[in-house]
PDB file of C-alpha atoms in Angstrom:
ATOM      1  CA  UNK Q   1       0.000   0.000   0.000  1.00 78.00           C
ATOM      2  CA  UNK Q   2       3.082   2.514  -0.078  1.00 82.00           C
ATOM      3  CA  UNK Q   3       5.180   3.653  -2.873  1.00 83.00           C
ATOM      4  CA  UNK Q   4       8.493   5.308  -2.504  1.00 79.00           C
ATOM      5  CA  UNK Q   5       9.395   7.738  -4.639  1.00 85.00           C
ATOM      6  CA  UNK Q   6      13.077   8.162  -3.672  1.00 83.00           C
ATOM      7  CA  UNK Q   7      15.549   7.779  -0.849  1.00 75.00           C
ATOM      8  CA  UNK Q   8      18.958   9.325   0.160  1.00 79.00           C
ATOM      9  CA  UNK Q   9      20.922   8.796   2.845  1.00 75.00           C
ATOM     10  CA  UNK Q  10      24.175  10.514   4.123  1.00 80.00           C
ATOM     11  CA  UNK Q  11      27.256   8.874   4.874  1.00 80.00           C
ATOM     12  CA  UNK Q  12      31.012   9.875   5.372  1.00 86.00           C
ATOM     13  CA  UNK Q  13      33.164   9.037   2.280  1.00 87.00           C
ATOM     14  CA  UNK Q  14      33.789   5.750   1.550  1.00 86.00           C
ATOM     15  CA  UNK Q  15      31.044   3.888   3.258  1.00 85.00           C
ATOM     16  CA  UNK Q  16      28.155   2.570   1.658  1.00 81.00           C
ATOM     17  CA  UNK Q  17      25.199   0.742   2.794  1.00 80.00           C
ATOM     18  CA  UNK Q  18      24.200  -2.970   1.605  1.00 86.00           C
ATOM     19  CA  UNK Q  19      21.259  -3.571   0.033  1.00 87.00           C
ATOM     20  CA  UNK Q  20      19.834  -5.813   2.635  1.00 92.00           C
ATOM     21  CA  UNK Q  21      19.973  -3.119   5.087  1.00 88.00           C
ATOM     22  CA  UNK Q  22      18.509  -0.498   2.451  1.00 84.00           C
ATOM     23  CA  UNK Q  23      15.562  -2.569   2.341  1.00 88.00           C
ATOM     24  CA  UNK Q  24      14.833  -3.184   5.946  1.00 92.00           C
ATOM     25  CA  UNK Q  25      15.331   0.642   6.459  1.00 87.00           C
ATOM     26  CA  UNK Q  26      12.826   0.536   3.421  1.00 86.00           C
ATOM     27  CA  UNK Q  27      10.415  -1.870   4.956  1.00 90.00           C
ATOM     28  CA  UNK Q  28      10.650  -0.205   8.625  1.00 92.00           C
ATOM     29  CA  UNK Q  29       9.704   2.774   7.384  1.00 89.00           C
ATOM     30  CA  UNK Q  30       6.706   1.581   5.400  1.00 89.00           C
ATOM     31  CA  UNK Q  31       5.378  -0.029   8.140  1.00 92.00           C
ATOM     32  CA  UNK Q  32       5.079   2.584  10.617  1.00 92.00           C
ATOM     33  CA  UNK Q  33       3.825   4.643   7.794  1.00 91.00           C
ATOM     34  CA  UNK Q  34       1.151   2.255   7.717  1.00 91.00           C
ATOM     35  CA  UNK Q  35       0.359   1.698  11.602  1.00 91.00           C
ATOM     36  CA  UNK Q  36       0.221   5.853  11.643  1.00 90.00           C
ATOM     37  CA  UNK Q  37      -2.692   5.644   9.380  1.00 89.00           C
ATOM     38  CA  UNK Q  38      -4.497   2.901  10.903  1.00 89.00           C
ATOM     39  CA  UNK Q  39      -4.238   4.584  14.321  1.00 88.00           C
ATOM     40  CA  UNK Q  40      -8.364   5.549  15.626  1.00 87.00           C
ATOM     41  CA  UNK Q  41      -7.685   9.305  16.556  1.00 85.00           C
ATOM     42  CA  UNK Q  42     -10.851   9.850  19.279  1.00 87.00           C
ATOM     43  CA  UNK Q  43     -13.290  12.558  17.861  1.00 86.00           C
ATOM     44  CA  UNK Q  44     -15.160  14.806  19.983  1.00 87.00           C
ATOM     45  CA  UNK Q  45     -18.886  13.295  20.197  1.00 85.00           C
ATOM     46  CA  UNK Q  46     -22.029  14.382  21.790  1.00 82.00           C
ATOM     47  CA  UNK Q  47     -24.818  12.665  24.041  1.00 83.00           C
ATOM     48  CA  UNK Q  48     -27.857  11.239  22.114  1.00 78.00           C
ATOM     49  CA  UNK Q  49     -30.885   9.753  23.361  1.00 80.00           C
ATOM     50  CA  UNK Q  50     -33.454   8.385  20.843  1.00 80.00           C
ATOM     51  CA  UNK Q  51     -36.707  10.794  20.562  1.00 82.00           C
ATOM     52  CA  UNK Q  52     -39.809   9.132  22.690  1.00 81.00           C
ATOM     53  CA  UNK Q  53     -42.893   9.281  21.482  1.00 80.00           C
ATOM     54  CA  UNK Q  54     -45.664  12.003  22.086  1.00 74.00           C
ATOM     55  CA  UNK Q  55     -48.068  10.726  24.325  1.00 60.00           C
ATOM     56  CA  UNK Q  56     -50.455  13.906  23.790  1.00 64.00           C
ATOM     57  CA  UNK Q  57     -49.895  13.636  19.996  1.00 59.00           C
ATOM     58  CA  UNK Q  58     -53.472  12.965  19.097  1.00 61.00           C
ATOM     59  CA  UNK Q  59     -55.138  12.223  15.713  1.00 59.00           C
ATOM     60  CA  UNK Q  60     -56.503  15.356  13.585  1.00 70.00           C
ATOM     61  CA  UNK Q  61     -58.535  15.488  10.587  1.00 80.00           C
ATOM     62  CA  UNK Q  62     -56.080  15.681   7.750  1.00 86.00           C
ATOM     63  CA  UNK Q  63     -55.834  18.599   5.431  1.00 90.00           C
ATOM     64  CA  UNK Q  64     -55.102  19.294   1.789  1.00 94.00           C
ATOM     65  CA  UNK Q  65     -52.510  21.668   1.237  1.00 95.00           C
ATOM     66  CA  UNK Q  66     -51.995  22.695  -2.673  1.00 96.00           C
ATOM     67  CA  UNK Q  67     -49.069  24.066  -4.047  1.00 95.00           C
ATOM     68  CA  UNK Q  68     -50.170  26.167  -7.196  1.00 94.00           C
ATOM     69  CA  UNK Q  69     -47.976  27.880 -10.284  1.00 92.00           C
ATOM     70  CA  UNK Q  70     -50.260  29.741 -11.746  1.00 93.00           C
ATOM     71  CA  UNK Q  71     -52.932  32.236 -10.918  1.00 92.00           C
ATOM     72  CA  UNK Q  72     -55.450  29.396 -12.911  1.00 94.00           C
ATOM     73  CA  UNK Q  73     -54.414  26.583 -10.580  1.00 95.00           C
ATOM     74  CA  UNK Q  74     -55.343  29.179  -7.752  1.00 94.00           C
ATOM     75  CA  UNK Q  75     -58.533  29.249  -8.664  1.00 91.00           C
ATOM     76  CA  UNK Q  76     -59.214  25.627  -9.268  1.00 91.00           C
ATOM     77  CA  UNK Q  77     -58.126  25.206  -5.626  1.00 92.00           C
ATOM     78  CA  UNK Q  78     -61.316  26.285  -3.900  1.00 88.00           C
ATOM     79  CA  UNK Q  79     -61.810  22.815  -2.150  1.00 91.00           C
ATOM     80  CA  UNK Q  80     -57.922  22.954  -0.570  1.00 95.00           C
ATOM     81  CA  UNK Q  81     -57.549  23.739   3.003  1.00 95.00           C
ATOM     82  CA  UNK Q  82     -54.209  25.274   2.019  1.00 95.00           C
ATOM     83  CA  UNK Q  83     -52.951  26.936  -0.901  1.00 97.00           C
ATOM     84  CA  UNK Q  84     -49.464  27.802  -1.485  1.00 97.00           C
ATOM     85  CA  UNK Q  85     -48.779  30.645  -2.960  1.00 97.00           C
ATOM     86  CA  UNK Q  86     -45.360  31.530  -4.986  1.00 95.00           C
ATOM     87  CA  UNK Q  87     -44.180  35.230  -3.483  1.00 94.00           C
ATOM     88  CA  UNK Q  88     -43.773  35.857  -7.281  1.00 92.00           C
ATOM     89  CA  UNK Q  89     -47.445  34.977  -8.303  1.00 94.00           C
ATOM     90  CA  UNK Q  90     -48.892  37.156  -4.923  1.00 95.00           C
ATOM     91  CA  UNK Q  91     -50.109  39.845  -6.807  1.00 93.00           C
ATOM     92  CA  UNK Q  92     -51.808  38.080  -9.206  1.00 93.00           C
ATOM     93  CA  UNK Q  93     -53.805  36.942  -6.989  1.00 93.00           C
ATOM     94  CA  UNK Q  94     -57.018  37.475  -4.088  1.00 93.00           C
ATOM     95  CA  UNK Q  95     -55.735  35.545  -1.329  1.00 94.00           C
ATOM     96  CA  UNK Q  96     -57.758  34.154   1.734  1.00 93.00           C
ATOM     97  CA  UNK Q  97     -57.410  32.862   4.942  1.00 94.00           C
ATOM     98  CA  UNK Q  98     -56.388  29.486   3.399  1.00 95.00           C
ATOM     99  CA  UNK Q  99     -53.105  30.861   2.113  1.00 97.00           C
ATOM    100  CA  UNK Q 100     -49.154  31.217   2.915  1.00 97.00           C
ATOM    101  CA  UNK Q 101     -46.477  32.569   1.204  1.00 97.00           C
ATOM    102  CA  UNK Q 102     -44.312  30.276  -0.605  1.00 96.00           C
ATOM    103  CA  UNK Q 103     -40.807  31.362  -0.774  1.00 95.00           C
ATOM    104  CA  UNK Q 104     -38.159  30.435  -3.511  1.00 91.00           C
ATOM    105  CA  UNK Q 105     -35.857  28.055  -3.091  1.00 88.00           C
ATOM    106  CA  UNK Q 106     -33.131  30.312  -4.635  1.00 88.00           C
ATOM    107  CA  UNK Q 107     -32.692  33.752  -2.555  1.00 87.00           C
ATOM    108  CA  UNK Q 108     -30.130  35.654  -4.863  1.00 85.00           C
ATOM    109  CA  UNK Q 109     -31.453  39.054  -3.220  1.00 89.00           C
ATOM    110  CA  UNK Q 110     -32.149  38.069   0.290  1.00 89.00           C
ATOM    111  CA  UNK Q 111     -32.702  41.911   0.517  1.00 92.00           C
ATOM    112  CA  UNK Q 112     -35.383  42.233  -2.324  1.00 93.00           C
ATOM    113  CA  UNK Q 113     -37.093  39.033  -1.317  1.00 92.00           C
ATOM    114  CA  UNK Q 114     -37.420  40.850   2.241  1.00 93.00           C
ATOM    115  CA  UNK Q 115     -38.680  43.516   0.806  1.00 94.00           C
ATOM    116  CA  UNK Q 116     -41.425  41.874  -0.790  1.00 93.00           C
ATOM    117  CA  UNK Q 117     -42.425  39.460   1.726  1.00 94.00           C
ATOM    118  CA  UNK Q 118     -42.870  42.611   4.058  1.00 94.00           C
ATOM    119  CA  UNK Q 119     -45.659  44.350   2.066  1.00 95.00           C
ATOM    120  CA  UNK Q 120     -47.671  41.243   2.227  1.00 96.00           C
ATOM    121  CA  UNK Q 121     -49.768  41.455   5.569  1.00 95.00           C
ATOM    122  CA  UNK Q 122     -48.350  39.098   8.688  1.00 94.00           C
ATOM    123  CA  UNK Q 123     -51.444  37.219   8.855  1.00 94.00           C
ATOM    124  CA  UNK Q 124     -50.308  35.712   6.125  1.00 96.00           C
ATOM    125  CA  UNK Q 125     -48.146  32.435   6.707  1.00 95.00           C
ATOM    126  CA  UNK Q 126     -44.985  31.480   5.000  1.00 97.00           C
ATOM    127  CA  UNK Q 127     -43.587  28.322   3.820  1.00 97.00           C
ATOM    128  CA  UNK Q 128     -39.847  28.190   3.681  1.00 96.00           C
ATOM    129  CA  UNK Q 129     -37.193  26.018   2.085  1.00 93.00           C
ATOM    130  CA  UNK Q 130     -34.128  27.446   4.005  1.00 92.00           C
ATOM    131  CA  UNK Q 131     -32.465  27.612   7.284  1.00 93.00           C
ATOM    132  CA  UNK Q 132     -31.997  31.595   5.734  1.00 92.00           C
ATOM    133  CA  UNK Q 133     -35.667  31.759   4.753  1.00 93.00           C
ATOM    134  CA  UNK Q 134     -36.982  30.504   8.059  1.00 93.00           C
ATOM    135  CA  UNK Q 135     -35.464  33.127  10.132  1.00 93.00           C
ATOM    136  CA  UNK Q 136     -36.629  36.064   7.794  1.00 93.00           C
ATOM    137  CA  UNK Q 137     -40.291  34.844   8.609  1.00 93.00           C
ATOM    138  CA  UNK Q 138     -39.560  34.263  12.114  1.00 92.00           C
ATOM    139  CA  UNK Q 139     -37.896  37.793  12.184  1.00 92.00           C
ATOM    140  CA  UNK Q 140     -41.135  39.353  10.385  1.00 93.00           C
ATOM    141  CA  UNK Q 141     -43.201  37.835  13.065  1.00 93.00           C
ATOM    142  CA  UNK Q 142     -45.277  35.393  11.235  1.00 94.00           C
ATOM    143  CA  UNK Q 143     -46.254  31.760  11.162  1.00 95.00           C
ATOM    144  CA  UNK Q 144     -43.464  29.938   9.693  1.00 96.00           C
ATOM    145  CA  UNK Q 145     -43.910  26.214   7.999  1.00 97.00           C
ATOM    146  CA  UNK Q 146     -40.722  24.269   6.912  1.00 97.00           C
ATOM    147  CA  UNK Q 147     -41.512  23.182   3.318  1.00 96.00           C
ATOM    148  CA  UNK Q 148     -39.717  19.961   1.748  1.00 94.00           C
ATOM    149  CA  UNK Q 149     -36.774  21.429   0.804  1.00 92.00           C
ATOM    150  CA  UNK Q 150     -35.422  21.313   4.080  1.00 94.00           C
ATOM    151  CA  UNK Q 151     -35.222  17.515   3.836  1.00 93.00           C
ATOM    152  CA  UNK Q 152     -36.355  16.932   7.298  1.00 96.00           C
ATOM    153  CA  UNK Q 153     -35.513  12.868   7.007  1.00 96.00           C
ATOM    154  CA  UNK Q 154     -35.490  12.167  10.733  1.00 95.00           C
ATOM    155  CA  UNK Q 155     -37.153  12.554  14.146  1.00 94.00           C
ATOM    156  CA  UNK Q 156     -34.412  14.121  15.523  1.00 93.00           C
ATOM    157  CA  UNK Q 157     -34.437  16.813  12.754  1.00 94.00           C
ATOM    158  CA  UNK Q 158     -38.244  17.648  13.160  1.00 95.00           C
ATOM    159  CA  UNK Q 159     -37.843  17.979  16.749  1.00 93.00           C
ATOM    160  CA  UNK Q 160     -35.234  20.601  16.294  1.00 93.00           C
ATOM    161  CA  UNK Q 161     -37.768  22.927  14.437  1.00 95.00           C
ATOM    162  CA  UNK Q 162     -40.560  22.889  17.168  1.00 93.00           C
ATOM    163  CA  UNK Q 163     -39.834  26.007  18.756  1.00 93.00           C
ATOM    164  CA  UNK Q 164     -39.444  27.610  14.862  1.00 93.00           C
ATOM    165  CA  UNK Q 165     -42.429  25.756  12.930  1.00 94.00           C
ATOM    166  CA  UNK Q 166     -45.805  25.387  12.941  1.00 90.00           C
ATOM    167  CA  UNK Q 167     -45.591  22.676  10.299  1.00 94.00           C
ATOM    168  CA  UNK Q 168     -43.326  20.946   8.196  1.00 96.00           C
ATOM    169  CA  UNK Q 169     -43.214  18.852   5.364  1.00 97.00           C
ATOM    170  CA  UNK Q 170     -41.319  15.672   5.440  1.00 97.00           C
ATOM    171  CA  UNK Q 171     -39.290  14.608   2.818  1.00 96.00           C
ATOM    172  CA  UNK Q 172     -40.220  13.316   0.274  1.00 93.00           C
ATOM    173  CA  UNK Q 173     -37.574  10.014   0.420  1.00 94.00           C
ATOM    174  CA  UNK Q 174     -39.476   8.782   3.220  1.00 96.00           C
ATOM    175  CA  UNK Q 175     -41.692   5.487   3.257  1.00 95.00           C
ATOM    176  CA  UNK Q 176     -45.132   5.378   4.854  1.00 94.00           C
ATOM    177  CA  UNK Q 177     -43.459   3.471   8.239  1.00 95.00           C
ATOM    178  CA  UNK Q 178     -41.115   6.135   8.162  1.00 96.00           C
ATOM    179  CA  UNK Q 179     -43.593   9.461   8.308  1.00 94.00           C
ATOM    180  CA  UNK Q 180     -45.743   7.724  10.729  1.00 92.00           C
ATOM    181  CA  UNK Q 181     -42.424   7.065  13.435  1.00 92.00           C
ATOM    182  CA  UNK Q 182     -41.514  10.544  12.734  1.00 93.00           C
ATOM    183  CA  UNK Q 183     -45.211  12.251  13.389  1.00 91.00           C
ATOM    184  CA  UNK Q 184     -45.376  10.333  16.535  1.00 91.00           C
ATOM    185  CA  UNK Q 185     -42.113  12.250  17.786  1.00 91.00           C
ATOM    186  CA  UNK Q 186     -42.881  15.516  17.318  1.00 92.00           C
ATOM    187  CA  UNK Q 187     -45.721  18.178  18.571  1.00 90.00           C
ATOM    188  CA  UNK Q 188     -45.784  19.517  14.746  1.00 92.00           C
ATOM    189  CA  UNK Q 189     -47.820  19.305  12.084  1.00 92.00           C
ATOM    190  CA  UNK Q 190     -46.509  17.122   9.193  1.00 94.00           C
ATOM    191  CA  UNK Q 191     -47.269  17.301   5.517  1.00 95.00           C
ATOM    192  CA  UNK Q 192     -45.999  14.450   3.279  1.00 95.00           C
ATOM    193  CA  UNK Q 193     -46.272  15.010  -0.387  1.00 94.00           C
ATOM    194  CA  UNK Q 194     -48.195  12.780  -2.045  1.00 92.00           C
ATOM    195  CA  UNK Q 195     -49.089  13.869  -5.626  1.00 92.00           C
ATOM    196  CA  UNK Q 196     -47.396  16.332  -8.227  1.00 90.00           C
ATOM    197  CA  UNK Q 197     -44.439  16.592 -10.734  1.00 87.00           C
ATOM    198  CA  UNK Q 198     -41.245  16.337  -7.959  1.00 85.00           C
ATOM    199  CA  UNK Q 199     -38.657  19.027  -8.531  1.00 82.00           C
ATOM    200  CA  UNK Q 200     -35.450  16.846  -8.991  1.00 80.00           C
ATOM    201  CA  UNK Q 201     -32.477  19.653  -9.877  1.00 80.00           C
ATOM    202  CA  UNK Q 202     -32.771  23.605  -8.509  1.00 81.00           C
ATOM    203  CA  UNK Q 203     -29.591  25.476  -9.999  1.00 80.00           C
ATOM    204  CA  UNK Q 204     -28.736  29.100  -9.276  1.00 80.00           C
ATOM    205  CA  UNK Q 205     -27.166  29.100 -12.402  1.00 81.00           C
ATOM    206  CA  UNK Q 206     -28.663  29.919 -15.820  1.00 81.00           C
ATOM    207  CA  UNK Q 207     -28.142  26.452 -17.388  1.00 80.00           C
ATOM    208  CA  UNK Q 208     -29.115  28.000 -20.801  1.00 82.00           C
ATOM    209  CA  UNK Q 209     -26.748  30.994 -20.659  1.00 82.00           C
ATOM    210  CA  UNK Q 210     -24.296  28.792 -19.355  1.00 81.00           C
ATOM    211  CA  UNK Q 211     -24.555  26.887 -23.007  1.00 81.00           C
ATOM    212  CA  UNK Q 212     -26.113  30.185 -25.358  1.00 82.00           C
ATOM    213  CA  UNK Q 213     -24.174  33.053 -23.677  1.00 84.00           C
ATOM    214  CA  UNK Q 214     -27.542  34.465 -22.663  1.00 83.00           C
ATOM    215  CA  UNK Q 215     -30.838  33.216 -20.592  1.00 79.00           C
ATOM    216  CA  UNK Q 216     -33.719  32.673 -22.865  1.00 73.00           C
ATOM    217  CA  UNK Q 217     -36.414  30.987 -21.226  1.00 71.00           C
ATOM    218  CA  UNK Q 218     -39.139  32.117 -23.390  1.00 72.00           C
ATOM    219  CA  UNK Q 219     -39.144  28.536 -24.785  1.00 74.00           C
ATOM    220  CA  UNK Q 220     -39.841  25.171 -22.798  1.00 77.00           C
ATOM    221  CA  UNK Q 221     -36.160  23.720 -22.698  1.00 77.00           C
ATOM    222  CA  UNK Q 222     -35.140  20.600 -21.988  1.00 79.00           C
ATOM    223  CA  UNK Q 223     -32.431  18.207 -20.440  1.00 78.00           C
ATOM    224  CA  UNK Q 224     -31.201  15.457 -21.817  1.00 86.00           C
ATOM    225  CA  UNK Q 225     -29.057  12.418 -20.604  1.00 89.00           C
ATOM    226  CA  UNK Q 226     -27.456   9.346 -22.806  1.00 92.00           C
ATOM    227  CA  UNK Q 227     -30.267   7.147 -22.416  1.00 91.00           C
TER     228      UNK Q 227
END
């Protein structure tokens, strides 16, 4: 498992050293070389119990929350008991009770996007995909639900977010066993998503002007893989 790249040694004139002994210098040096690396350095660890269930963590009647794109899908939600709202589509719309502010998964201007967010009224809800995100609701004083991009996978992690969260959504890797062991961990809310196109890739770059020299997304484009 080692290679040596070169040796040299120092000697007073006229001595040399034998081969033998070159290679048992060679050998000794590889093997502590070798018991270095295998050496368990102790790392710095922290106490963990395993979350117990929530004995006051009753049943509820469970609700439909709709994320929507367009200011069509918003109104074909009427029967939702939650409808998600882009920041970007807000205008466009009349929004009730039933809705929260969804913010983007991509804050370039976390200024702007501040901005925004604070004309809307603070009765309105937010869902957030970001550690960033989250505190910029919780700072504007509203009701703040952790939406799926924060890839809550484990108990441990929803438990962390119930002094932040009113909700959150789980993700969306889990199996059916799996949601149910986490809901019965935490005091939150939790939304699993169960129907819709899945967002698989969310780049901050322009993937078009990274190819054309300039964003053009006028036109449905589409990505393409060897098979």
């Amino acid at each position: 498992p080692v290679s040596l790249n070169s040796v040299e040694y120092i000697a007073d004139e006229g001595l040399t050293l034998r081969a033998s002994e070159l290679n048992a210098i060679r050998r000794e040096a590889a093997n502590a070389h070798i018991e270095k690396r295998a050496r368990i350095i102790p790392k710095e660890t922290f106490e963990f119990s395993y979350p117990q269930d929530k004995k006051d963590n009753k049943h509820k009647k469970p609700l439909i929350s709709v994320q929507i794109r367009t200011k069509e899908q918003f109104d074909g939600a009427k029967k939702a008991d939650r409808v998600l709202v882009p920041l970007s589509l807000w205008d466009e719309i009349a929004p009730d009770e039933r809705c929260y502010v969804l913010l983007p998964q991509v804050v370039i201007d976390e200024e702007k996007t501040e901005k925004q967010l604070s004309r809307i009224p603070k009765s309105y809800g937010v869902y957030a995909n970001t550690p960033g995100m989250l505190s910029l609701a919780k700072k504007q004083g509203r009701k703040v639900c952790a939406d799926w991009g924060m890839n809550i996978y484990n108990s441990v992690s929803a438990i962390s977010l119930e002094d932040i969260c009113d909700t959150i959504t789980l993700s969306t890797e889990l199996s059916l066993s799996q949601i149910a062991q986490i809901a019965s961990k935490t005091k939150l809310m939790c939304e699993a998503v169960c129907h819709g196109y899945q967002c698989v890739m969310t780049s901050r770059a322009c993937l078009i002007r990274g190819i054309t020299g300039k964003c053009d997304c006028s036109e449905e484009i589409r990505i393409k893989d060897k098979t």
